[in-house]
């Protein structure tokens, strides 16, 4: 992995911090902490820059809450000032991480997303006879900080930037885990499994492969190859990344049976939305319609919800979606 210099100076550039403030405030300008920092930007940003440069910057406590979508998750909401730092760091580091990522990694990347991942998965299902679908047990909670920081340090050689990355990664609990909800967590989690992507493509030479964060799908012409891959993948994750597969969600089956992936079931000739996901989407649409009629959201937010419900092909401009059926 190529190492870069001059990154810390680019993060601290006043123009970068100002742009980070604008990105962090997007869609949140009505909130009091956002309005306060925007009003004080002339003094607040230079003060934040001084803290970063001196190495005295420390994140503030997270505001935490739980959601169930569909499984329970603990969301950590960073203080708005810290989100500005996350955006400033990612503006510089994300393009370097992006260069490492393979094309078939679809999570949290511009021009990718779940709908394109589904259509790519269907393309592989049409060309192969068997699939292996698996994911990582408690992925965000299991990310090892020592391993992650080694990967991040390989990108940058400046001690000041390495110290800042350690402060972000180790907050609030050192050792293991990344908080769900941070922009930095998305990019760091994507980088953490990049080693697996390159192993699948470059060592094992598997052309049929799609990853969406910790959801992994592989295709081959025979099941014996996939059983061997699952065993090797299990060993690689344990030895190199201190991770384990979610065994109850690890499936090897013919593509004709349909592969559960991202709330859908993927067949060679059909994308079938699974019942729980469809019901969640419909409930969300009812809430969004009520919010729109009450003037709480705009038409663009309502349209995004409708596109998500319509399905991948409709969303990507392929005309009518494939047969709209519910998998119960």
PDB file of C-alpha atoms in Angstrom:
ATOM      1  CA  UNK A   1       0.000   0.000   0.000  1.00  0.00           C
ATOM      2  CA  UNK A   2       1.401   3.397  -0.984  1.00  0.00           C
ATOM      3  CA  UNK A   3       2.127   5.830   1.854  1.00  0.00           C
ATOM      4  CA  UNK A   4       1.382   9.545   1.458  1.00  0.00           C
ATOM      5  CA  UNK A   5       2.775  12.699   3.031  1.00  0.00           C
ATOM      6  CA  UNK A   6       1.398  16.227   3.409  1.00  0.00           C
ATOM      7  CA  UNK A   7      -2.056  14.939   4.371  1.00  0.00           C
ATOM      8  CA  UNK A   8      -2.260  16.556   7.806  1.00  0.00           C
ATOM      9  CA  UNK A   9      -1.639  20.002   6.340  1.00  0.00           C
ATOM     10  CA  UNK A  10      -4.437  19.423   3.834  1.00  0.00           C
ATOM     11  CA  UNK A  11      -6.824  18.407   6.630  1.00  0.00           C
ATOM     12  CA  UNK A  12      -5.978  21.577   8.584  1.00  0.00           C
ATOM     13  CA  UNK A  13      -6.349  23.834   5.544  1.00  0.00           C
ATOM     14  CA  UNK A  14      -8.946  26.513   6.445  1.00  0.00           C
ATOM     15  CA  UNK A  15     -10.747  25.927   3.140  1.00  0.00           C
ATOM     16  CA  UNK A  16     -11.016  22.205   3.902  1.00  0.00           C
ATOM     17  CA  UNK A  17     -12.389  22.851   7.399  1.00  0.00           C
ATOM     18  CA  UNK A  18     -14.875  25.381   6.044  1.00  0.00           C
ATOM     19  CA  UNK A  19     -16.065  22.924   3.377  1.00  0.00           C
ATOM     20  CA  UNK A  20     -16.283  20.192   6.033  1.00  0.00           C
ATOM     21  CA  UNK A  21     -18.528  22.445   8.119  1.00  0.00           C
ATOM     22  CA  UNK A  22     -20.855  22.975   5.161  1.00  0.00           C
ATOM     23  CA  UNK A  23     -21.051  19.228   4.402  1.00  0.00           C
ATOM     24  CA  UNK A  24     -21.674  18.339   8.041  1.00  0.00           C
ATOM     25  CA  UNK A  25     -24.449  20.969   8.254  1.00  0.00           C
ATOM     26  CA  UNK A  26     -26.233  19.753   5.117  1.00  0.00           C
ATOM     27  CA  UNK A  27     -29.840  18.930   5.968  1.00  0.00           C
ATOM     28  CA  UNK A  28     -29.327  19.827   9.664  1.00  0.00           C
ATOM     29  CA  UNK A  29     -29.252  23.632   9.686  1.00  0.00           C
ATOM     30  CA  UNK A  30     -32.380  23.867  11.817  1.00  0.00           C
ATOM     31  CA  UNK A  31     -30.632  22.201  14.793  1.00  0.00           C
ATOM     32  CA  UNK A  32     -29.329  24.434  17.572  1.00  0.00           C
ATOM     33  CA  UNK A  33     -25.711  23.086  17.768  1.00  0.00           C
ATOM     34  CA  UNK A  34     -25.390  23.455  13.995  1.00  0.00           C
ATOM     35  CA  UNK A  35     -26.756  26.998  13.988  1.00  0.00           C
ATOM     36  CA  UNK A  36     -24.455  27.933  16.861  1.00  0.00           C
ATOM     37  CA  UNK A  37     -21.293  26.691  15.138  1.00  0.00           C
ATOM     38  CA  UNK A  38     -22.319  28.256  11.824  1.00  0.00           C
ATOM     39  CA  UNK A  39     -22.844  31.575  13.574  1.00  0.00           C
ATOM     40  CA  UNK A  40     -19.460  31.329  15.313  1.00  0.00           C
ATOM     41  CA  UNK A  41     -17.515  29.852  12.388  1.00  0.00           C
ATOM     42  CA  UNK A  42     -15.160  32.857  12.159  1.00  0.00           C
ATOM     43  CA  UNK A  43     -13.735  32.035  15.600  1.00  0.00           C
ATOM     44  CA  UNK A  44     -14.757  28.399  16.099  1.00  0.00           C
ATOM     45  CA  UNK A  45     -12.958  26.966  13.053  1.00  0.00           C
ATOM     46  CA  UNK A  46      -9.578  28.660  13.799  1.00  0.00           C
ATOM     47  CA  UNK A  47      -9.864  27.417  17.393  1.00  0.00           C
ATOM     48  CA  UNK A  48     -10.608  23.880  16.171  1.00  0.00           C
ATOM     49  CA  UNK A  49      -7.668  24.124  13.779  1.00  0.00           C
ATOM     50  CA  UNK A  50      -5.355  25.146  16.614  1.00  0.00           C
ATOM     51  CA  UNK A  51      -6.463  22.163  18.712  1.00  0.00           C
ATOM     52  CA  UNK A  52      -5.870  19.766  15.824  1.00  0.00           C
ATOM     53  CA  UNK A  53      -2.466  21.251  15.059  1.00  0.00           C
ATOM     54  CA  UNK A  54      -1.376  21.150  18.720  1.00  0.00           C
ATOM     55  CA  UNK A  55      -2.646  17.608  19.237  1.00  0.00           C
ATOM     56  CA  UNK A  56      -4.987  18.711  22.045  1.00  0.00           C
ATOM     57  CA  UNK A  57      -8.232  17.947  20.169  1.00  0.00           C
ATOM     58  CA  UNK A  58     -10.447  15.452  21.979  1.00  0.00           C
ATOM     59  CA  UNK A  59     -13.909  14.308  20.816  1.00  0.00           C
ATOM     60  CA  UNK A  60     -16.911  15.057  22.975  1.00  0.00           C
ATOM     61  CA  UNK A  61     -19.213  12.324  24.350  1.00  0.00           C
ATOM     62  CA  UNK A  62     -21.564  10.607  21.940  1.00  0.00           C
ATOM     63  CA  UNK A  63     -25.324  10.904  22.091  1.00  0.00           C
ATOM     64  CA  UNK A  64     -26.510   7.305  21.801  1.00  0.00           C
ATOM     65  CA  UNK A  65     -29.867   5.785  20.897  1.00  0.00           C
ATOM     66  CA  UNK A  66     -31.164   2.424  19.667  1.00  0.00           C
ATOM     67  CA  UNK A  67     -33.018   1.521  16.480  1.00  0.00           C
ATOM     68  CA  UNK A  68     -34.449  -1.733  15.154  1.00  0.00           C
ATOM     69  CA  UNK A  69     -33.984  -1.849  11.364  1.00  0.00           C
ATOM     70  CA  UNK A  70     -34.590  -4.795  11.279  1.00  0.00           C
ATOM     71  CA  UNK A  71     -32.266  -5.947  14.083  1.00  0.00           C
ATOM     72  CA  UNK A  72     -31.412  -3.842  17.155  1.00  0.00           C
ATOM     73  CA  UNK A  73     -28.528  -1.423  16.609  1.00  0.00           C
ATOM     74  CA  UNK A  74     -26.872   1.105  18.889  1.00  0.00           C
ATOM     75  CA  UNK A  75     -26.334   4.384  17.013  1.00  0.00           C
ATOM     76  CA  UNK A  76     -23.711   6.836  18.262  1.00  0.00           C
ATOM     77  CA  UNK A  77     -24.322  10.433  17.242  1.00  0.00           C
ATOM     78  CA  UNK A  78     -21.154  12.523  17.436  1.00  0.00           C
ATOM     79  CA  UNK A  79     -21.195  16.136  18.579  1.00  0.00           C
ATOM     80  CA  UNK A  80     -21.554  18.443  15.577  1.00  0.00           C
ATOM     81  CA  UNK A  81     -18.064  19.872  16.112  1.00  0.00           C
ATOM     82  CA  UNK A  82     -16.630  16.348  15.921  1.00  0.00           C
ATOM     83  CA  UNK A  83     -18.599  15.620  12.756  1.00  0.00           C
ATOM     84  CA  UNK A  84     -16.842  18.589  11.156  1.00  0.00           C
ATOM     85  CA  UNK A  85     -13.522  16.918  12.013  1.00  0.00           C
ATOM     86  CA  UNK A  86     -14.739  13.609  10.548  1.00  0.00           C
ATOM     87  CA  UNK A  87     -15.686  15.324   7.287  1.00  0.00           C
ATOM     88  CA  UNK A  88     -12.362  17.157   7.145  1.00  0.00           C
ATOM     89  CA  UNK A  89     -10.421  13.917   7.655  1.00  0.00           C
ATOM     90  CA  UNK A  90     -12.504  11.934   5.158  1.00  0.00           C
ATOM     91  CA  UNK A  91     -12.218  14.646   2.511  1.00  0.00           C
ATOM     92  CA  UNK A  92      -8.475  13.906   2.434  1.00  0.00           C
ATOM     93  CA  UNK A  93      -8.302  10.191   3.323  1.00  0.00           C
ATOM     94  CA  UNK A  94     -11.390   8.854   1.520  1.00  0.00           C
ATOM     95  CA  UNK A  95      -9.932   9.308  -2.004  1.00  0.00           C
ATOM     96  CA  UNK A  96      -6.827   7.373  -0.909  1.00  0.00           C
ATOM     97  CA  UNK A  97      -8.943   4.574   0.572  1.00  0.00           C
ATOM     98  CA  UNK A  98     -11.093   4.597  -2.569  1.00  0.00           C
ATOM     99  CA  UNK A  99      -8.046   3.757  -4.691  1.00  0.00           C
ATOM    100  CA  UNK A 100      -7.578   0.567  -2.679  1.00  0.00           C
ATOM    101  CA  UNK A 101     -11.158  -0.672  -2.960  1.00  0.00           C
ATOM    102  CA  UNK A 102     -12.250  -3.085  -5.671  1.00  0.00           C
ATOM    103  CA  UNK A 103     -15.090  -2.152  -8.021  1.00  0.00           C
ATOM    104  CA  UNK A 104     -17.480  -4.737  -6.535  1.00  0.00           C
ATOM    105  CA  UNK A 105     -17.430  -3.213  -3.040  1.00  0.00           C
ATOM    106  CA  UNK A 106     -20.732  -1.302  -2.989  1.00  0.00           C
ATOM    107  CA  UNK A 107     -21.283   0.185   0.499  1.00  0.00           C
ATOM    108  CA  UNK A 108     -20.943   3.895   1.308  1.00  0.00           C
ATOM    109  CA  UNK A 109     -19.333   4.835  -2.008  1.00  0.00           C
ATOM    110  CA  UNK A 110     -20.399   7.393  -4.577  1.00  0.00           C
ATOM    111  CA  UNK A 111     -22.012   5.762  -7.602  1.00  0.00           C
ATOM    112  CA  UNK A 112     -22.464   2.414  -5.831  1.00  0.00           C
ATOM    113  CA  UNK A 113     -25.149   1.490  -3.270  1.00  0.00           C
ATOM    114  CA  UNK A 114     -27.427  -1.435  -2.499  1.00  0.00           C
ATOM    115  CA  UNK A 115     -29.459  -1.301  -5.710  1.00  0.00           C
ATOM    116  CA  UNK A 116     -26.400  -1.594  -7.924  1.00  0.00           C
ATOM    117  CA  UNK A 117     -25.063  -4.352  -5.664  1.00  0.00           C
ATOM    118  CA  UNK A 118     -28.298  -6.312  -6.189  1.00  0.00           C
ATOM    119  CA  UNK A 119     -28.167  -5.988  -9.968  1.00  0.00           C
ATOM    120  CA  UNK A 120     -24.504  -7.009  -9.984  1.00  0.00           C
ATOM    121  CA  UNK A 121     -25.362 -10.023  -7.823  1.00  0.00           C
ATOM    122  CA  UNK A 122     -28.098 -11.011 -10.247  1.00  0.00           C
ATOM    123  CA  UNK A 123     -25.619 -10.789 -13.119  1.00  0.00           C
ATOM    124  CA  UNK A 124     -23.306 -13.248 -11.358  1.00  0.00           C
ATOM    125  CA  UNK A 125     -26.263 -15.540 -10.558  1.00  0.00           C
ATOM    126  CA  UNK A 126     -26.974 -15.793 -14.276  1.00  0.00           C
ATOM    127  CA  UNK A 127     -23.425 -16.937 -15.035  1.00  0.00           C
ATOM    128  CA  UNK A 128     -22.783 -19.416 -12.215  1.00  0.00           C
ATOM    129  CA  UNK A 129     -24.538 -22.425 -10.725  1.00  0.00           C
ATOM    130  CA  UNK A 130     -23.890 -21.996  -6.971  1.00  0.00           C
ATOM    131  CA  UNK A 131     -23.577 -19.157  -4.476  1.00  0.00           C
ATOM    132  CA  UNK A 132     -21.982 -18.635  -1.067  1.00  0.00           C
ATOM    133  CA  UNK A 133     -23.625 -15.939   1.050  1.00  0.00           C
ATOM    134  CA  UNK A 134     -22.261 -14.964   4.459  1.00  0.00           C
ATOM    135  CA  UNK A 135     -21.628 -12.013   6.747  1.00  0.00           C
ATOM    136  CA  UNK A 136     -19.520 -11.109   9.775  1.00  0.00           C
ATOM    137  CA  UNK A 137     -20.695 -11.563  13.348  1.00  0.00           C
ATOM    138  CA  UNK A 138     -21.097  -8.172  15.079  1.00  0.00           C
ATOM    139  CA  UNK A 139     -18.867  -6.540  12.502  1.00  0.00           C
ATOM    140  CA  UNK A 140     -18.618  -2.947  13.747  1.00  0.00           C
ATOM    141  CA  UNK A 141     -18.286  -4.085  17.364  1.00  0.00           C
ATOM    142  CA  UNK A 142     -15.513  -6.568  16.462  1.00  0.00           C
ATOM    143  CA  UNK A 143     -13.138  -4.323  14.512  1.00  0.00           C
ATOM    144  CA  UNK A 144      -9.758  -4.494  16.231  1.00  0.00           C
ATOM    145  CA  UNK A 145      -8.192  -1.046  16.725  1.00  0.00           C
ATOM    146  CA  UNK A 146      -4.592  -2.241  16.468  1.00  0.00           C
ATOM    147  CA  UNK A 147      -5.265  -3.926  13.110  1.00  0.00           C
ATOM    148  CA  UNK A 148      -7.311  -1.001  11.811  1.00  0.00           C
ATOM    149  CA  UNK A 149      -4.748   1.615  12.819  1.00  0.00           C
ATOM    150  CA  UNK A 150      -1.989  -0.407  11.148  1.00  0.00           C
ATOM    151  CA  UNK A 151      -3.976  -0.239   7.914  1.00  0.00           C
ATOM    152  CA  UNK A 152      -4.573   3.502   8.314  1.00  0.00           C
ATOM    153  CA  UNK A 153      -0.942   4.185   9.251  1.00  0.00           C
ATOM    154  CA  UNK A 154       0.116   2.442   6.039  1.00  0.00           C
ATOM    155  CA  UNK A 155      -1.645   5.250   4.152  1.00  0.00           C
ATOM    156  CA  UNK A 156       0.033   8.143   5.979  1.00  0.00           C
ATOM    157  CA  UNK A 157       3.476   8.694   7.443  1.00  0.00           C
ATOM    158  CA  UNK A 158       2.958  11.903   9.460  1.00  0.00           C
ATOM    159  CA  UNK A 159       3.017  11.350  13.258  1.00  0.00           C
ATOM    160  CA  UNK A 160       0.512  14.158  13.846  1.00  0.00           C
ATOM    161  CA  UNK A 161      -2.060  12.581  11.532  1.00  0.00           C
ATOM    162  CA  UNK A 162      -1.477   9.155  13.031  1.00  0.00           C
ATOM    163  CA  UNK A 163      -2.153  10.588  16.488  1.00  0.00           C
ATOM    164  CA  UNK A 164      -5.380  12.189  15.274  1.00  0.00           C
ATOM    165  CA  UNK A 165      -6.537   8.923  13.691  1.00  0.00           C
ATOM    166  CA  UNK A 166      -5.813   7.084  16.929  1.00  0.00           C
ATOM    167  CA  UNK A 167      -7.881   9.635  18.884  1.00  0.00           C
ATOM    168  CA  UNK A 168     -10.847   9.145  16.500  1.00  0.00           C
ATOM    169  CA  UNK A 169     -10.607   5.339  16.416  1.00  0.00           C
ATOM    170  CA  UNK A 170     -10.124   4.884  20.172  1.00  0.00           C
ATOM    171  CA  UNK A 171     -13.088   7.121  21.097  1.00  0.00           C
ATOM    172  CA  UNK A 172     -15.072   6.329  23.189  1.00  0.00           C
ATOM    173  CA  UNK A 173     -13.785   2.846  24.114  1.00  0.00           C
ATOM    174  CA  UNK A 174     -10.245   1.714  23.225  1.00  0.00           C
ATOM    175  CA  UNK A 175      -9.473  -1.770  21.966  1.00  0.00           C
ATOM    176  CA  UNK A 176     -12.336  -2.911  19.741  1.00  0.00           C
ATOM    177  CA  UNK A 177     -15.307  -1.537  17.861  1.00  0.00           C
ATOM    178  CA  UNK A 178     -16.345   1.440  15.774  1.00  0.00           C
ATOM    179  CA  UNK A 179     -19.439   3.520  16.561  1.00  0.00           C
ATOM    180  CA  UNK A 180     -22.225   3.145  13.991  1.00  0.00           C
ATOM    181  CA  UNK A 181     -23.180   6.574  12.672  1.00  0.00           C
ATOM    182  CA  UNK A 182     -19.806   8.207  11.977  1.00  0.00           C
ATOM    183  CA  UNK A 183     -18.610   9.050   8.482  1.00  0.00           C
ATOM    184  CA  UNK A 184     -15.131   7.916   9.530  1.00  0.00           C
ATOM    185  CA  UNK A 185     -16.545   4.588  10.742  1.00  0.00           C
ATOM    186  CA  UNK A 186     -18.013   3.886   7.303  1.00  0.00           C
ATOM    187  CA  UNK A 187     -14.733   4.461   5.502  1.00  0.00           C
ATOM    188  CA  UNK A 188     -12.596   2.710   8.102  1.00  0.00           C
ATOM    189  CA  UNK A 189     -14.913  -0.331   8.158  1.00  0.00           C
ATOM    190  CA  UNK A 190     -14.794  -0.492   4.372  1.00  0.00           C
ATOM    191  CA  UNK A 191     -10.990  -0.442   4.442  1.00  0.00           C
ATOM    192  CA  UNK A 192     -10.809  -3.075   7.187  1.00  0.00           C
ATOM    193  CA  UNK A 193     -12.269  -5.838   4.967  1.00  0.00           C
ATOM    194  CA  UNK A 194     -10.481  -4.692   1.809  1.00  0.00           C
ATOM    195  CA  UNK A 195      -7.846  -7.372   2.463  1.00  0.00           C
ATOM    196  CA  UNK A 196     -10.560 -10.007   2.030  1.00  0.00           C
ATOM    197  CA  UNK A 197     -11.666  -8.459  -1.280  1.00  0.00           C
ATOM    198  CA  UNK A 198      -8.169  -8.639  -2.738  1.00  0.00           C
ATOM    199  CA  UNK A 199      -7.682 -12.174  -1.410  1.00  0.00           C
ATOM    200  CA  UNK A 200     -10.883 -13.349  -3.116  1.00  0.00           C
ATOM    201  CA  UNK A 201     -10.046 -11.683  -6.422  1.00  0.00           C
ATOM    202  CA  UNK A 202      -6.258 -11.916  -6.647  1.00  0.00           C
ATOM    203  CA  UNK A 203      -5.348 -15.054  -4.665  1.00  0.00           C
ATOM    204  CA  UNK A 204      -8.423 -17.249  -5.077  1.00  0.00           C
ATOM    205  CA  UNK A 205      -9.229 -15.799  -8.517  1.00  0.00           C
ATOM    206  CA  UNK A 206     -12.988 -15.726  -7.923  1.00  0.00           C
ATOM    207  CA  UNK A 207     -14.593 -13.395 -10.494  1.00  0.00           C
ATOM    208  CA  UNK A 208     -18.102 -13.690  -9.030  1.00  0.00           C
ATOM    209  CA  UNK A 209     -17.917 -11.629  -5.844  1.00  0.00           C
ATOM    210  CA  UNK A 210     -19.897  -8.740  -4.334  1.00  0.00           C
ATOM    211  CA  UNK A 211     -19.414  -7.100  -0.935  1.00  0.00           C
ATOM    212  CA  UNK A 212     -21.740  -4.637   0.777  1.00  0.00           C
ATOM    213  CA  UNK A 213     -19.892  -3.712   3.996  1.00  0.00           C
ATOM    214  CA  UNK A 214     -19.899  -7.026   5.922  1.00  0.00           C
ATOM    215  CA  UNK A 215     -22.335  -8.850   3.591  1.00  0.00           C
ATOM    216  CA  UNK A 216     -20.270 -11.088   1.282  1.00  0.00           C
ATOM    217  CA  UNK A 217     -21.544 -13.052  -1.728  1.00  0.00           C
ATOM    218  CA  UNK A 218     -19.465 -15.359  -3.944  1.00  0.00           C
ATOM    219  CA  UNK A 219     -20.390 -17.491  -6.951  1.00  0.00           C
ATOM    220  CA  UNK A 220     -18.826 -20.574  -8.554  1.00  0.00           C
ATOM    221  CA  UNK A 221     -19.783 -23.419 -10.865  1.00  0.00           C
ATOM    222  CA  UNK A 222     -19.563 -26.143  -8.191  1.00  0.00           C
ATOM    223  CA  UNK A 223     -20.386 -26.295  -4.499  1.00  0.00           C
ATOM    224  CA  UNK A 224     -17.126 -28.047  -3.524  1.00  0.00           C
ATOM    225  CA  UNK A 225     -15.206 -24.918  -4.535  1.00  0.00           C
ATOM    226  CA  UNK A 226     -17.461 -22.777  -2.342  1.00  0.00           C
ATOM    227  CA  UNK A 227     -17.205 -25.101   0.668  1.00  0.00           C
ATOM    228  CA  UNK A 228     -13.405 -24.869   0.403  1.00  0.00           C
ATOM    229  CA  UNK A 229     -13.623 -21.071   0.062  1.00  0.00           C
ATOM    230  CA  UNK A 230     -15.821 -20.803   3.145  1.00  0.00           C
ATOM    231  CA  UNK A 231     -13.285 -22.758   5.210  1.00  0.00           C
ATOM    232  CA  UNK A 232     -10.379 -20.656   3.930  1.00  0.00           C
ATOM    233  CA  UNK A 233     -12.318 -17.428   4.470  1.00  0.00           C
ATOM    234  CA  UNK A 234     -13.124 -18.450   8.040  1.00  0.00           C
ATOM    235  CA  UNK A 235      -9.418 -19.059   8.730  1.00  0.00           C
ATOM    236  CA  UNK A 236      -8.313 -15.812   7.075  1.00  0.00           C
ATOM    237  CA  UNK A 237     -10.770 -13.702   9.058  1.00  0.00           C
ATOM    238  CA  UNK A 238      -9.698 -15.259  12.352  1.00  0.00           C
ATOM    239  CA  UNK A 239      -5.951 -15.070  11.698  1.00  0.00           C
ATOM    240  CA  UNK A 240      -5.672 -11.673  10.033  1.00  0.00           C
ATOM    241  CA  UNK A 241      -8.641  -9.583  11.163  1.00  0.00           C
ATOM    242  CA  UNK A 242      -9.852 -11.108  14.467  1.00  0.00           C
ATOM    243  CA  UNK A 243     -13.307 -11.640  12.952  1.00  0.00           C
ATOM    244  CA  UNK A 244     -15.638 -14.600  12.632  1.00  0.00           C
ATOM    245  CA  UNK A 245     -18.354 -15.570  10.191  1.00  0.00           C
ATOM    246  CA  UNK A 246     -21.958 -15.633  11.273  1.00  0.00           C
ATOM    247  CA  UNK A 247     -22.371 -19.376  10.790  1.00  0.00           C
ATOM    248  CA  UNK A 248     -26.165 -19.385  10.946  1.00  0.00           C
ATOM    249  CA  UNK A 249     -26.192 -16.906   8.027  1.00  0.00           C
ATOM    250  CA  UNK A 250     -23.608 -18.741   5.926  1.00  0.00           C
ATOM    251  CA  UNK A 251     -25.395 -20.403   3.011  1.00  0.00           C
ATOM    252  CA  UNK A 252     -24.187 -22.453   0.052  1.00  0.00           C
ATOM    253  CA  UNK A 253     -26.942 -23.308  -2.423  1.00  0.00           C
ATOM    254  CA  UNK A 254     -27.862 -23.405  -6.131  1.00  0.00           C
ATOM    255  CA  UNK A 255     -28.629 -19.973  -7.595  1.00  0.00           C
ATOM    256  CA  UNK A 256     -32.066 -21.248  -8.609  1.00  0.00           C
ATOM    257  CA  UNK A 257     -33.112 -21.306  -4.952  1.00  0.00           C
ATOM    258  CA  UNK A 258     -32.554 -17.572  -4.677  1.00  0.00           C
ATOM    259  CA  UNK A 259     -29.919 -15.858  -2.543  1.00  0.00           C
ATOM    260  CA  UNK A 260     -31.020 -13.633   0.377  1.00  0.00           C
ATOM    261  CA  UNK A 261     -29.109 -10.376  -0.008  1.00  0.00           C
ATOM    262  CA  UNK A 262     -29.737  -6.859   1.329  1.00  0.00           C
ATOM    263  CA  UNK A 263     -33.414  -7.486   2.070  1.00  0.00           C
ATOM    264  CA  UNK A 264     -34.092  -9.108  -1.304  1.00  0.00           C
ATOM    265  CA  UNK A 265     -33.916 -12.619  -2.715  1.00  0.00           C
ATOM    266  CA  UNK A 266     -31.780 -12.745  -5.849  1.00  0.00           C
ATOM    267  CA  UNK A 267     -32.660 -15.230  -8.606  1.00  0.00           C
ATOM    268  CA  UNK A 268     -31.125 -15.342 -12.101  1.00  0.00           C
ATOM    269  CA  UNK A 269     -34.343 -13.954 -13.595  1.00  0.00           C
ATOM    270  CA  UNK A 270     -36.036 -12.289 -10.654  1.00  0.00           C
ATOM    271  CA  UNK A 271     -35.389  -9.876  -7.799  1.00  0.00           C
ATOM    272  CA  UNK A 272     -37.880 -10.599  -5.056  1.00  0.00           C
ATOM    273  CA  UNK A 273     -38.294  -8.275  -2.121  1.00  0.00           C
ATOM    274  CA  UNK A 274     -38.426 -10.097   1.183  1.00  0.00           C
ATOM    275  CA  UNK A 275     -41.560  -9.578   3.269  1.00  0.00           C
ATOM    276  CA  UNK A 276     -40.049  -7.925   6.390  1.00  0.00           C
ATOM    277  CA  UNK A 277     -38.157  -5.391   4.295  1.00  0.00           C
ATOM    278  CA  UNK A 278     -41.194  -4.542   2.167  1.00  0.00           C
ATOM    279  CA  UNK A 279     -43.358  -4.008   5.233  1.00  0.00           C
ATOM    280  CA  UNK A 280     -40.714  -1.715   6.780  1.00  0.00           C
ATOM    281  CA  UNK A 281     -40.529   0.273   3.544  1.00  0.00           C
ATOM    282  CA  UNK A 282     -44.302   0.677   3.393  1.00  0.00           C
ATOM    283  CA  UNK A 283     -44.450   1.882   6.997  1.00  0.00           C
ATOM    284  CA  UNK A 284     -41.688   4.366   6.225  1.00  0.00           C
ATOM    285  CA  UNK A 285     -43.555   5.584   3.137  1.00  0.00           C
ATOM    286  CA  UNK A 286     -46.697   6.244   5.229  1.00  0.00           C
ATOM    287  CA  UNK A 287     -44.593   8.258   7.714  1.00  0.00           C
ATOM    288  CA  UNK A 288     -42.881  10.203   4.916  1.00  0.00           C
ATOM    289  CA  UNK A 289     -46.227  11.056   3.292  1.00  0.00           C
ATOM    290  CA  UNK A 290     -47.514  12.376   6.614  1.00  0.00           C
ATOM    291  CA  UNK A 291     -44.321  14.419   7.095  1.00  0.00           C
ATOM    292  CA  UNK A 292     -44.609  15.822   3.561  1.00  0.00           C
ATOM    293  CA  UNK A 293     -48.255  16.840   4.050  1.00  0.00           C
ATOM    294  CA  UNK A 294     -47.282  18.482   7.353  1.00  0.00           C
ATOM    295  CA  UNK A 295     -44.509  20.431   5.632  1.00  0.00           C
ATOM    296  CA  UNK A 296     -41.749  18.726   7.628  1.00  0.00           C
ATOM    297  CA  UNK A 297     -39.905  17.334   4.579  1.00  0.00           C
ATOM    298  CA  UNK A 298     -39.652  18.314   0.921  1.00  0.00           C
ATOM    299  CA  UNK A 299     -40.716  16.495  -2.223  1.00  0.00           C
ATOM    300  CA  UNK A 300     -37.161  15.255  -2.852  1.00  0.00           C
ATOM    301  CA  UNK A 301     -37.123  13.290   0.425  1.00  0.00           C
ATOM    302  CA  UNK A 302     -40.511  11.745  -0.379  1.00  0.00           C
ATOM    303  CA  UNK A 303     -39.318  10.827  -3.891  1.00  0.00           C
ATOM    304  CA  UNK A 304     -36.225   9.098  -2.466  1.00  0.00           C
ATOM    305  CA  UNK A 305     -38.491   6.930  -0.308  1.00  0.00           C
ATOM    306  CA  UNK A 306     -40.690   6.013  -3.297  1.00  0.00           C
ATOM    307  CA  UNK A 307     -37.652   5.109  -5.412  1.00  0.00           C
ATOM    308  CA  UNK A 308     -36.328   2.818  -2.689  1.00  0.00           C
ATOM    309  CA  UNK A 309     -39.680   1.045  -2.523  1.00  0.00           C
ATOM    310  CA  UNK A 310     -39.900   0.716  -6.317  1.00  0.00           C
ATOM    311  CA  UNK A 311     -36.811  -1.501  -6.487  1.00  0.00           C
ATOM    312  CA  UNK A 312     -33.339  -1.551  -8.044  1.00  0.00           C
ATOM    313  CA  UNK A 313     -34.349  -1.521 -11.713  1.00  0.00           C
ATOM    314  CA  UNK A 314     -36.819   1.317 -11.274  1.00  0.00           C
ATOM    315  CA  UNK A 315     -34.291   3.265  -9.198  1.00  0.00           C
ATOM    316  CA  UNK A 316     -31.539   2.875 -11.787  1.00  0.00           C
ATOM    317  CA  UNK A 317     -33.724   3.828 -14.716  1.00  0.00           C
ATOM    318  CA  UNK A 318     -34.281   0.370 -16.218  1.00  0.00           C
ATOM    319  CA  UNK A 319     -38.034   0.922 -16.675  1.00  0.00           C
ATOM    320  CA  UNK A 320     -40.444  -1.278 -14.796  1.00  0.00           C
ATOM    321  CA  UNK A 321     -38.969  -3.295 -11.914  1.00  0.00           C
ATOM    322  CA  UNK A 322     -38.827  -7.048 -12.165  1.00  0.00           C
ATOM    323  CA  UNK A 323     -41.880  -8.871 -10.858  1.00  0.00           C
ATOM    324  CA  UNK A 324     -42.921  -7.166  -7.631  1.00  0.00           C
ATOM    325  CA  UNK A 325     -43.530 -10.084  -5.315  1.00  0.00           C
ATOM    326  CA  UNK A 326     -43.234 -10.577  -1.583  1.00  0.00           C
ATOM    327  CA  UNK A 327     -41.085 -13.354  -0.168  1.00  0.00           C
ATOM    328  CA  UNK A 328     -42.562 -14.429   3.132  1.00  0.00           C
TER     329      UNK A 328
END
